[in-house]
PDB file of N, CA and C in Angstrom:
ATOM      1  N   MET A 144      68.864 138.511 175.699  1.00 76.00           N
ATOM      2  CA  MET A 144      69.335 138.433 177.063  1.00 76.00           C
ATOM      3  C   MET A 144      70.822 138.090 177.033  1.00 76.00           C
ATOM      4  N   LYS A 145      71.582 138.801 177.798  1.00 83.00           N
ATOM      5  CA  LYS A 145      73.031 138.618 177.813  1.00 83.00           C
ATOM      6  C   LYS A 145      73.418 137.532 178.818  1.00 83.00           C
ATOM      7  N   ALA A 146      74.599 136.967 178.610  1.00 83.00           N
ATOM      8  CA  ALA A 146      75.081 135.888 179.470  1.00 83.00           C
ATOM      9  C   ALA A 146      75.228 136.350 180.915  1.00 83.00           C
ATOM     10  N   VAL A 147      75.629 137.581 181.125  1.00 85.00           N
ATOM     11  CA  VAL A 147      75.785 138.109 182.489  1.00 85.00           C
ATOM     12  C   VAL A 147      74.440 138.113 183.208  1.00 85.00           C
ATOM     13  N   ASP A 148      73.386 138.505 182.498  1.00 85.00           N
ATOM     14  CA  ASP A 148      72.050 138.511 183.097  1.00 85.00           C
ATOM     15  C   ASP A 148      71.600 137.095 183.442  1.00 85.00           C
ATOM     16  N   ILE A 149      71.931 136.153 182.589  1.00 87.00           N
ATOM     17  CA  ILE A 149      71.522 134.766 182.809  1.00 87.00           C
ATOM     18  C   ILE A 149      72.239 134.183 184.019  1.00 87.00           C
ATOM     19  N   ARG A 150      73.515 134.505 184.189  1.00 85.00           N
ATOM     20  CA  ARG A 150      74.272 133.979 185.336  1.00 85.00           C
ATOM     21  C   ARG A 150      73.721 134.472 186.663  1.00 85.00           C
ATOM     22  N   ASN A 151      73.073 135.624 186.661  1.00 87.00           N
ATOM     23  CA  ASN A 151      72.520 136.178 187.895  1.00 87.00           C
ATOM     24  C   ASN A 151      71.189 135.541 188.285  1.00 87.00           C
ATOM     25  N   LEU A 152      70.599 134.749 187.397  1.00 87.00           N
ATOM     26  CA  LEU A 152      69.319 134.106 187.679  1.00 87.00           C
ATOM     27  C   LEU A 152      69.537 132.777 188.404  1.00 87.00           C
ATOM     28  N   SER A 153      68.527 132.374 189.180  1.00 88.00           N
ATOM     29  CA  SER A 153      68.595 131.056 189.814  1.00 88.00           C
ATOM     30  C   SER A 153      68.256 129.992 188.769  1.00 88.00           C
ATOM     31  N   GLN A 154      68.504 128.753 189.119  1.00 91.00           N
ATOM     32  CA  GLN A 154      68.273 127.663 188.176  1.00 91.00           C
ATOM     33  C   GLN A 154      66.793 127.557 187.810  1.00 91.00           C
ATOM     34  N   GLU A 155      65.918 127.763 188.764  1.00 93.00           N
ATOM     35  CA  GLU A 155      64.476 127.698 188.496  1.00 93.00           C
ATOM     36  C   GLU A 155      64.047 128.836 187.562  1.00 93.00           C
ATOM     37  N   GLU A 156      64.614 130.007 187.759  1.00 93.00           N
ATOM     38  CA  GLU A 156      64.289 131.143 186.897  1.00 93.00           C
ATOM     39  C   GLU A 156      64.780 130.902 185.474  1.00 93.00           C
ATOM     40  N   VAL A 157      65.949 130.271 185.352  1.00 91.00           N
ATOM     41  CA  VAL A 157      66.495 129.961 184.024  1.00 91.00           C
ATOM     42  C   VAL A 157      65.577 128.969 183.314  1.00 91.00           C
ATOM     43  N   LYS A 158      65.107 127.940 184.034  1.00 93.00           N
ATOM     44  CA  LYS A 158      64.199 126.967 183.434  1.00 93.00           C
ATOM     45  C   LYS A 158      62.908 127.632 182.966  1.00 93.00           C
ATOM     46  N   ALA A 159      62.370 128.528 183.790  1.00 95.00           N
ATOM     47  CA  ALA A 159      61.127 129.219 183.425  1.00 95.00           C
ATOM     48  C   ALA A 159      61.352 130.113 182.216  1.00 95.00           C
ATOM     49  N   LYS A 160      62.453 130.824 182.203  1.00 94.00           N
ATOM     50  CA  LYS A 160      62.767 131.723 181.091  1.00 94.00           C
ATOM     51  C   LYS A 160      62.986 130.928 179.803  1.00 94.00           C
ATOM     52  N   LEU A 161      63.618 129.759 179.914  1.00 95.00           N
ATOM     53  CA  LEU A 161      63.862 128.906 178.753  1.00 95.00           C
ATOM     54  C   LEU A 161      62.538 128.426 178.153  1.00 95.00           C
ATOM     55  N   ALA A 162      61.627 127.978 178.999  1.00 96.00           N
ATOM     56  CA  ALA A 162      60.323 127.508 178.514  1.00 96.00           C
ATOM     57  C   ALA A 162      59.559 128.648 177.851  1.00 96.00           C
ATOM     58  N   GLU A 163      59.613 129.825 178.461  1.00 96.00           N
ATOM     59  CA  GLU A 163      58.918 130.996 177.921  1.00 96.00           C
ATOM     60  C   GLU A 163      59.503 131.405 176.561  1.00 96.00           C
ATOM     61  N   THR A 164      60.819 131.405 176.470  1.00 96.00           N
ATOM     62  CA  THR A 164      61.481 131.806 175.225  1.00 96.00           C
ATOM     63  C   THR A 164      61.221 130.800 174.115  1.00 96.00           C
ATOM     64  N   LYS A 165      61.205 129.509 174.444  1.00 96.00           N
ATOM     65  CA  LYS A 165      60.913 128.493 173.433  1.00 96.00           C
ATOM     66  C   LYS A 165      59.495 128.649 172.901  1.00 96.00           C
ATOM     67  N   ALA A 166      58.548 128.958 173.776  1.00 97.00           N
ATOM     68  CA  ALA A 166      57.168 129.149 173.342  1.00 97.00           C
ATOM     69  C   ALA A 166      57.050 130.378 172.435  1.00 97.00           C
ATOM     70  N   GLU A 167      57.718 131.464 172.814  1.00 96.00           N
ATOM     71  CA  GLU A 167      57.714 132.675 171.983  1.00 96.00           C
ATOM     72  C   GLU A 167      58.337 132.397 170.617  1.00 96.00           C
ATOM     73  N   TYR A 168      59.428 131.637 170.611  1.00 96.00           N
ATOM     74  CA  TYR A 168      60.121 131.319 169.362  1.00 96.00           C
ATOM     75  C   TYR A 168      59.217 130.502 168.431  1.00 96.00           C
ATOM     76  N   ALA A 169      58.488 129.539 169.001  1.00 96.00           N
ATOM     77  CA  ALA A 169      57.591 128.717 168.189  1.00 96.00           C
ATOM     78  C   ALA A 169      56.495 129.573 167.560  1.00 96.00           C
ATOM     79  N   LYS A 170      55.930 130.490 168.342  1.00 95.00           N
ATOM     80  CA  LYS A 170      54.892 131.391 167.818  1.00 95.00           C
ATOM     81  C   LYS A 170      55.438 132.287 166.718  1.00 95.00           C
ATOM     82  N   LEU A 171      56.632 132.816 166.958  1.00 93.00           N
ATOM     83  CA  LEU A 171      57.245 133.728 165.989  1.00 93.00           C
ATOM     84  C   LEU A 171      57.574 133.002 164.685  1.00 93.00           C
ATOM     85  N   ARG A 172      58.064 131.775 164.779  1.00 94.00           N
ATOM     86  CA  ARG A 172      58.356 130.997 163.568  1.00 94.00           C
ATOM     87  C   ARG A 172      57.102 130.730 162.769  1.00 94.00           C
ATOM     88  N   LEU A 173      56.023 130.372 163.459  1.00 93.00           N
ATOM     89  CA  LEU A 173      54.769 130.104 162.777  1.00 93.00           C
ATOM     90  C   LEU A 173      54.254 131.358 162.091  1.00 93.00           C
ATOM     91  N   SER A 174      54.306 132.478 162.787  1.00 92.00           N
ATOM     92  CA  SER A 174      53.828 133.719 162.196  1.00 92.00           C
ATOM     93  C   SER A 174      54.711 134.156 161.038  1.00 92.00           C
ATOM     94  N   HIS A 175      55.995 133.841 161.098  1.00 91.00           N
ATOM     95  CA  HIS A 175      56.905 134.193 160.010  1.00 91.00           C
ATOM     96  C   HIS A 175      56.622 133.344 158.768  1.00 91.00           C
ATOM     97  N   LYS A 176      56.211 132.104 158.967  1.00 90.00           N
ATOM     98  CA  LYS A 176      55.887 131.252 157.824  1.00 90.00           C
ATOM     99  C   LYS A 176      54.596 131.702 157.151  1.00 90.00           C
ATOM    100  N   VAL A 177      53.648 132.187 157.930  1.00 92.00           N
ATOM    101  CA  VAL A 177      52.382 132.645 157.367  1.00 92.00           C
ATOM    102  C   VAL A 177      52.582 133.941 156.593  1.00 92.00           C
ATOM    103  N   SER A 178      53.183 134.905 157.246  1.00 88.00           N
ATOM    104  CA  SER A 178      53.502 136.169 156.575  1.00 88.00           C
ATOM    105  C   SER A 178      54.814 136.677 157.154  1.00 88.00           C
ATOM    106  N   PRO A 179      55.734 137.097 156.318  1.00 87.00           N
ATOM    107  CA  PRO A 179      57.063 137.506 156.805  1.00 87.00           C
ATOM    108  C   PRO A 179      56.982 138.607 157.873  1.00 87.00           C
ATOM    109  N   ILE A 180      57.758 138.418 158.930  1.00 85.00           N
ATOM    110  CA  ILE A 180      57.788 139.425 159.988  1.00 85.00           C
ATOM    111  C   ILE A 180      58.708 140.572 159.571  1.00 85.00           C
ATOM    112  N   GLY A 181      58.565 141.693 160.222  1.00 86.00           N
ATOM    113  CA  GLY A 181      59.332 142.879 159.870  1.00 86.00           C
ATOM    114  C   GLY A 181      60.824 142.733 160.112  1.00 86.00           C
ATOM    115  N   ASN A 182      61.194 142.025 161.170  1.00 88.00           N
ATOM    116  CA  ASN A 182      62.606 141.892 161.527  1.00 88.00           C
ATOM    117  C   ASN A 182      62.971 140.409 161.674  1.00 88.00           C
ATOM    118  N   PRO A 183      63.385 139.748 160.586  1.00 87.00           N
ATOM    119  CA  PRO A 183      63.701 138.321 160.681  1.00 87.00           C
ATOM    120  C   PRO A 183      64.938 138.013 161.527  1.00 87.00           C
ATOM    121  N   ILE A 184      65.757 139.016 161.802  1.00 92.00           N
ATOM    122  CA  ILE A 184      66.930 138.824 162.661  1.00 92.00           C
ATOM    123  C   ILE A 184      66.484 138.450 164.081  1.00 92.00           C
ATOM    124  N   GLN A 185      65.261 138.800 164.420  1.00 93.00           N
ATOM    125  CA  GLN A 185      64.715 138.496 165.736  1.00 93.00           C
ATOM    126  C   GLN A 185      64.694 136.982 165.965  1.00 93.00           C
ATOM    127  N   LEU A 186      64.445 136.207 164.916  1.00 93.00           N
ATOM    128  CA  LEU A 186      64.462 134.743 165.044  1.00 93.00           C
ATOM    129  C   LEU A 186      65.848 134.250 165.456  1.00 93.00           C
ATOM    130  N   ARG A 187      66.874 134.791 164.829  1.00 95.00           N
ATOM    131  CA  ARG A 187      68.249 134.393 165.140  1.00 95.00           C
ATOM    132  C   ARG A 187      68.592 134.744 166.581  1.00 95.00           C
ATOM    133  N   GLU A 188      68.210 135.924 167.011  1.00 95.00           N
ATOM    134  CA  GLU A 188      68.506 136.353 168.384  1.00 95.00           C
ATOM    135  C   GLU A 188      67.810 135.455 169.404  1.00 95.00           C
ATOM    136  N   MET A 189      66.581 135.049 169.101  1.00 95.00           N
ATOM    137  CA  MET A 189      65.863 134.170 170.024  1.00 95.00           C
ATOM    138  C   MET A 189      66.531 132.796 170.093  1.00 95.00           C
ATOM    139  N   ARG A 190      67.011 132.282 168.963  1.00 96.00           N
ATOM    140  CA  ARG A 190      67.728 131.000 168.965  1.00 96.00           C
ATOM    141  C   ARG A 190      68.983 131.093 169.816  1.00 96.00           C
ATOM    142  N   LYS A 191      69.684 132.211 169.711  1.00 95.00           N
ATOM    143  CA  LYS A 191      70.903 132.391 170.506  1.00 95.00           C
ATOM    144  C   LYS A 191      70.580 132.485 171.991  1.00 95.00           C
ATOM    145  N   THR A 192      69.493 133.148 172.328  1.00 95.00           N
ATOM    146  CA  THR A 192      69.084 133.256 173.721  1.00 95.00           C
ATOM    147  C   THR A 192      68.733 131.877 174.278  1.00 95.00           C
ATOM    148  N   ILE A 193      68.033 131.078 173.475  1.00 96.00           N
ATOM    149  CA  ILE A 193      67.684 129.716 173.910  1.00 96.00           C
ATOM    150  C   ILE A 193      68.959 128.910 174.152  1.00 96.00           C
ATOM    151  N   ALA A 194      69.946 129.050 173.276  1.00 95.00           N
ATOM    152  CA  ALA A 194      71.213 128.340 173.451  1.00 95.00           C
ATOM    153  C   ALA A 194      71.932 128.794 174.714  1.00 95.00           C
ATOM    154  N   ARG A 195      71.928 130.087 174.974  1.00 94.00           N
ATOM    155  CA  ARG A 195      72.584 130.606 176.182  1.00 94.00           C
ATOM    156  C   ARG A 195      71.917 130.055 177.444  1.00 94.00           C
ATOM    157  N   LEU A 196      70.578 130.037 177.437  1.00 94.00           N
ATOM    158  CA  LEU A 196      69.840 129.537 178.596  1.00 94.00           C
ATOM    159  C   LEU A 196      70.110 128.051 178.792  1.00 94.00           C
ATOM    160  N   SER A 197      70.136 127.298 177.706  1.00 93.00           N
ATOM    161  CA  SER A 197      70.402 125.852 177.796  1.00 93.00           C
ATOM    162  C   SER A 197      71.801 125.586 178.331  1.00 93.00           C
ATOM    163  N   THR A 198      72.756 126.384 177.889  1.00 92.00           N
ATOM    164  CA  THR A 198      74.123 126.231 178.349  1.00 92.00           C
ATOM    165  C   THR A 198      74.238 126.562 179.832  1.00 92.00           C
ATOM    166  N   ALA A 199      73.507 127.549 180.283  1.00 91.00           N
ATOM    167  CA  ALA A 199      73.554 127.931 181.696  1.00 91.00           C
ATOM    168  C   ALA A 199      73.011 126.831 182.595  1.00 91.00           C
ATOM    169  N   LEU A 200      72.112 125.997 182.079  1.00 89.00           N
ATOM    170  CA  LEU A 200      71.551 124.917 182.884  1.00 89.00           C
ATOM    171  C   LEU A 200      72.539 123.766 183.060  1.00 89.00           C
ATOM    172  N   LYS A 201      73.474 123.629 182.147  1.00 86.00           N
ATOM    173  CA  LYS A 201      74.417 122.502 182.221  1.00 86.00           C
ATOM    174  C   LYS A 201      75.542 122.735 183.171  1.00 86.00           C
TER     175      LYS A 201
END
């Protein structure tokens, strides 16, 4: 998710998206530890998205 898209969301939508993304990230990390996922760069992108969402809340 790009910063421009995040700025267009309301604060409540950002909070919901942040919670959803954190849950997805936790699942993906667990599945990656069990058996390597096809695209490990996806983990990095999700971390960056979480950071962008957190920054938008401040």
